[in-house]
Protein backbone atom coordinates (compact mmCIF):
# COMPACT_ATOMS: atom_id res chain seq x y z
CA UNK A 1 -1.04 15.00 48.07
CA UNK A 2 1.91 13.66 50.45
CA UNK A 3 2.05 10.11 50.22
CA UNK A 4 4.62 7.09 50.49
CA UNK A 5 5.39 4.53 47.57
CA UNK A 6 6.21 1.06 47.82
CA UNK A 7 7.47 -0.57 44.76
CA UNK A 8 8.13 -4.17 44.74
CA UNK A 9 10.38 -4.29 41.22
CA UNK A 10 10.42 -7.53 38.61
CA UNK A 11 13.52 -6.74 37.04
CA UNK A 12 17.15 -5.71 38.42
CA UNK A 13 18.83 -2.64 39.60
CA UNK A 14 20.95 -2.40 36.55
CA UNK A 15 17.49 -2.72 33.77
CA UNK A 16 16.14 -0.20 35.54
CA UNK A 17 19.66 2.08 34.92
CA UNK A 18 18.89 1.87 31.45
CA UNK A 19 15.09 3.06 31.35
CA UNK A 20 15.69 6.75 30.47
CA UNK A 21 13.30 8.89 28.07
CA UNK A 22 13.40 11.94 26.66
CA UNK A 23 11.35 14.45 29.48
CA UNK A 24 8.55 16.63 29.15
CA UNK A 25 9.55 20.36 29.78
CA UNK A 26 9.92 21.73 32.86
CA UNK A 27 8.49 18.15 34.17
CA UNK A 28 10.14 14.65 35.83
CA UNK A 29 8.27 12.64 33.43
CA UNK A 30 8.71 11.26 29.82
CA UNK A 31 6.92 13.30 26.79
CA UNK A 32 4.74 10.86 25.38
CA UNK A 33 4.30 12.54 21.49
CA UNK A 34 8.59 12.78 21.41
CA UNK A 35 11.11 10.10 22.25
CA UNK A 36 14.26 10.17 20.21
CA UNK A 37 15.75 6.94 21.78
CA UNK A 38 14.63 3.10 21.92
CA UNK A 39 14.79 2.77 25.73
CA UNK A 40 11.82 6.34 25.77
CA UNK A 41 9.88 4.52 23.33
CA UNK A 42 9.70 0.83 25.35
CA UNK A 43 7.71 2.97 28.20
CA UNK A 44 4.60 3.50 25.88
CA UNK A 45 4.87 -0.12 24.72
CA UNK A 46 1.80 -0.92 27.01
CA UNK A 47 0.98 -4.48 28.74
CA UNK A 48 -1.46 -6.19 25.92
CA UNK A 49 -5.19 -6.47 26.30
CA UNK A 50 -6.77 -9.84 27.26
CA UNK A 51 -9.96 -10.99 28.49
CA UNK A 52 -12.85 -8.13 27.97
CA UNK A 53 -10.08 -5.80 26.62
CA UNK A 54 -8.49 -5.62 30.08
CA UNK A 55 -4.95 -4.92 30.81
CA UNK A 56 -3.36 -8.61 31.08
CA UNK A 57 -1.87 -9.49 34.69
CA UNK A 58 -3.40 -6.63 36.27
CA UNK A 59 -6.84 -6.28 38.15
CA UNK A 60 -9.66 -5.48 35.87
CA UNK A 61 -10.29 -2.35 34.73
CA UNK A 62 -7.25 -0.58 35.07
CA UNK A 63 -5.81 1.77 32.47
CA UNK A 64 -2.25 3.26 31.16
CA UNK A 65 -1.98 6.42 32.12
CA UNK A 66 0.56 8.05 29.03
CA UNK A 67 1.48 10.71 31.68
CA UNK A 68 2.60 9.13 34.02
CA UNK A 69 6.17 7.60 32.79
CA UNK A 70 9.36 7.91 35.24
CA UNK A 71 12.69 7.40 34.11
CA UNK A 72 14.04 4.35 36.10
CA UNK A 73 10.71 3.83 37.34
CA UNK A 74 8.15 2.46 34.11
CA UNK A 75 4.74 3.97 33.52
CA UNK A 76 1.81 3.89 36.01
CA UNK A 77 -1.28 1.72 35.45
CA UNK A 78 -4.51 2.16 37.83
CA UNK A 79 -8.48 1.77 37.91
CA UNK A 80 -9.74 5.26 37.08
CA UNK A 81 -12.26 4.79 39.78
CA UNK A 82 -10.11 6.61 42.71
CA UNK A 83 -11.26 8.60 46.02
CA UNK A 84 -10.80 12.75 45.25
CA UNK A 85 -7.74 13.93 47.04
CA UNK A 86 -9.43 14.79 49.55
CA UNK A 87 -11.08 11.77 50.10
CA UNK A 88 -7.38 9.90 49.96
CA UNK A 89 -7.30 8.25 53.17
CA UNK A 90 -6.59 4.25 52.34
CA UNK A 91 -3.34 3.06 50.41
CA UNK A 92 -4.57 2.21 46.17
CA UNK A 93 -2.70 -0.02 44.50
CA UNK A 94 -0.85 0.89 41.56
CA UNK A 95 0.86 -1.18 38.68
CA UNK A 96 3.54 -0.49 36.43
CA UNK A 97 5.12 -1.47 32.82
CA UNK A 98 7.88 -1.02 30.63
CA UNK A 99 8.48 -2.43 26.84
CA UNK A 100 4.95 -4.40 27.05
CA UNK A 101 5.38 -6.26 30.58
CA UNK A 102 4.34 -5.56 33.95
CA UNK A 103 7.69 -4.49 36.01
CA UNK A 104 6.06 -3.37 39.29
CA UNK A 105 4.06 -3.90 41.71
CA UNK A 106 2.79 -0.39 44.22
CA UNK A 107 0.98 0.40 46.99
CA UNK A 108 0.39 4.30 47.33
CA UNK A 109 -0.15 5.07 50.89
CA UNK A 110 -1.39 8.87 51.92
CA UNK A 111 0.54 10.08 54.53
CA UNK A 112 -2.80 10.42 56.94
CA UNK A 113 -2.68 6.61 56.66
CA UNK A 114 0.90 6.34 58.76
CA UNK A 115 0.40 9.38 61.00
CA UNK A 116 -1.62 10.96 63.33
CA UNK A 117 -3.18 9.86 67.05
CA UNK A 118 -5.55 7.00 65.94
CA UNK A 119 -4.85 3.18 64.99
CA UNK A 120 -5.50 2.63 60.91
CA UNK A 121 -5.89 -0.46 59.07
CA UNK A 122 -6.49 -2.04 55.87
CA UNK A 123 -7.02 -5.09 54.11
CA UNK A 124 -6.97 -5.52 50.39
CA UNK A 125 -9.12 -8.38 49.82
CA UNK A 126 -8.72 -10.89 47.53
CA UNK A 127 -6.79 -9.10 44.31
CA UNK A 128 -7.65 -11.06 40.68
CA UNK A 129 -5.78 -10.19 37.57
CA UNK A 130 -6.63 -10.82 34.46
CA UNK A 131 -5.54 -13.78 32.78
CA UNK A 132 -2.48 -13.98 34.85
CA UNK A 133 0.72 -15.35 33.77
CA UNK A 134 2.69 -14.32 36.50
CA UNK A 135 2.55 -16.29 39.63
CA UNK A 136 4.34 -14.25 42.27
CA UNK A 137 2.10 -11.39 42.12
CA UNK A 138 0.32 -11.17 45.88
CA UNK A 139 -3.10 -11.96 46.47
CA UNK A 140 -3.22 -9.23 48.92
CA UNK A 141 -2.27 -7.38 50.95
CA UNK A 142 -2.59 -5.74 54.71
CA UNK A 143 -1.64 -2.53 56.28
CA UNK A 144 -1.36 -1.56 60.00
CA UNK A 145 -0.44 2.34 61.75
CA UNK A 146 0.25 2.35 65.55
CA UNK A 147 0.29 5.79 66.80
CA UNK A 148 1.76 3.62 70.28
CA UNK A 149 5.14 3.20 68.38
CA UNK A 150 4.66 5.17 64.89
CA UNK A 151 5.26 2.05 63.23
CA UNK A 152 3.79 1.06 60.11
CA UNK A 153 3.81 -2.98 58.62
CA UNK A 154 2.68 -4.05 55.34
CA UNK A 155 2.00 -7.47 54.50
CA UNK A 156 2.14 -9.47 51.19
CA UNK A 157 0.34 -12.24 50.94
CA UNK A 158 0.84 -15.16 47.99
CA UNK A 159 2.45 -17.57 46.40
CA UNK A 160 6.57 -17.00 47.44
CA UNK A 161 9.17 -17.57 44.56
CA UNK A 162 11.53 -20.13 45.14
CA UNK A 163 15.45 -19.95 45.44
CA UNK A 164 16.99 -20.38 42.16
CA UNK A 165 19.98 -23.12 42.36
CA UNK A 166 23.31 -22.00 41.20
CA UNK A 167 23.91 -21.22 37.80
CA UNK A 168 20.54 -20.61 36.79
CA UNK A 169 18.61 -17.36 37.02
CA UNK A 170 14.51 -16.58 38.30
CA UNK A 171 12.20 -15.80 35.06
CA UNK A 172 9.63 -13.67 37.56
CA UNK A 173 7.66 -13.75 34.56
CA UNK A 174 7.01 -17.82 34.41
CA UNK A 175 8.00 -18.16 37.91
CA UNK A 176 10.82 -20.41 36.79
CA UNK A 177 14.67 -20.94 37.05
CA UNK A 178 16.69 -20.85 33.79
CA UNK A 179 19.90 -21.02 32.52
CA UNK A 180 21.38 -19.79 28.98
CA UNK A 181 21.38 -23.75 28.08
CA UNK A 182 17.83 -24.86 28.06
CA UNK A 183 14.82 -23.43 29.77
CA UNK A 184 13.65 -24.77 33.15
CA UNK A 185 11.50 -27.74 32.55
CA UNK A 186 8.69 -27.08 35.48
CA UNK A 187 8.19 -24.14 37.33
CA UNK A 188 9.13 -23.93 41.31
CA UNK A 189 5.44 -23.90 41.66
CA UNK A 190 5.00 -27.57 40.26
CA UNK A 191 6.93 -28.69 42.87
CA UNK A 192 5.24 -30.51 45.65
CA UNK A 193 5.79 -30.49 49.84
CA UNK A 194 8.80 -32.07 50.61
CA UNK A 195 10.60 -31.80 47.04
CA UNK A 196 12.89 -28.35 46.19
CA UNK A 197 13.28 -26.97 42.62
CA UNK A 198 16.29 -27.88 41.16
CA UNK A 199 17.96 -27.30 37.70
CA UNK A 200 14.50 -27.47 36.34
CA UNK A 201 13.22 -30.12 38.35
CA UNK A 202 11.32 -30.38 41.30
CA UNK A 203 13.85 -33.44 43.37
CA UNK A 204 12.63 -34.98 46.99
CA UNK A 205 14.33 -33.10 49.73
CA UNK A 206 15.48 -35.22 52.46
């Protein structure tokens, strides 16, 4: 079915250059019974279980899907428990993984849900994952459709990473700066109002 998706990517430009499998036939994705390379095998390295044999830092009861791997793109994670095609008419949201960690983060939107004569939103709720360690993933998020100016906005809502000073280098993963020296001491979210992060320590701001 048409649709639009939004990734929101954990890693840089360049990792993702260097994601490449061996393909499946006649078909854009990687063969998960034949990889012949390291970088083809990391995509069915899947995020490790946690609490109630869930997939850790995702909402509860999604599952790996092994055919759903995309060169450059990681390998699809969702709750089996979708609307038919047919039935499609609200964005899901999707999750994705490469070499046992959670790269990205998806909304899939159906194209009836940014076209057409009437007004469509949607709000996520409040989105839990289990046992999270990653503290920029949103809480949730919102969609709006105006047929007045065909304009669709999606919103993210969370907990926002902070800058990373100079030097040093944004671990998405622990939501902390660090450099090749030592690691980052606190993470930007330790950091009270009024004081920045700052080579691994949160300093009053004046």
């Amino acid at each position: 079915k048409p649709h639009y998706d939004i990734h929101f990517y954990m890693i840089s430009d360049e990792y993702r250059s260097g994601m490449t499998c061996d393909l499946i036939p006649n078909a854009p994705v990687c063969n998960p019974g034949a990889q012949s390379s390291d970088a083809g095998l990391k995509f069915f390295k899947y995020v490790p279980t946690g609490t109630g044999g869930h997939l850790t830092n995702m909402p509860e009861g999604y599952e790996t899907m092994s055919d759903t791997a995309v060169p450059q793109m990681g390998i699809h994670s969702y709750h089996p428990d979708q609307p038919s095609v047919s039935q499609w008419l609200e964005p899901v949201l999707v999750m994705g993984s490469y070499d046992s960690k959670v790269i990205f983060w998806e909304p899939m939107v159906p194209v009836e849900f940014v076209s057409g004569n009437s007004e469509n939103t949607y709000d996520s709720g409040y989105i839990s994952y289990v046992d999270q360690t990653i503290p920029g993933l949103p809480s949730s998020y919102t969609g709006e459709y105006s047929p007045k100016n065909g304009r669709t906005t999606f919103t993210l809502h969370g907990r926002r990473y902070e800058k990373c000073p100079k030097g040093t280098t944004l671990d998405v993963w622990s939501g902390g700066c660090i450099n090749e020296s030592k690691p980052a001491t606190c993470s930007a979210w330790d950091c009270d109002p009024g004081y920045v992060y700052e080579d691994g320590e949160c300093k009053y701001s004046w």
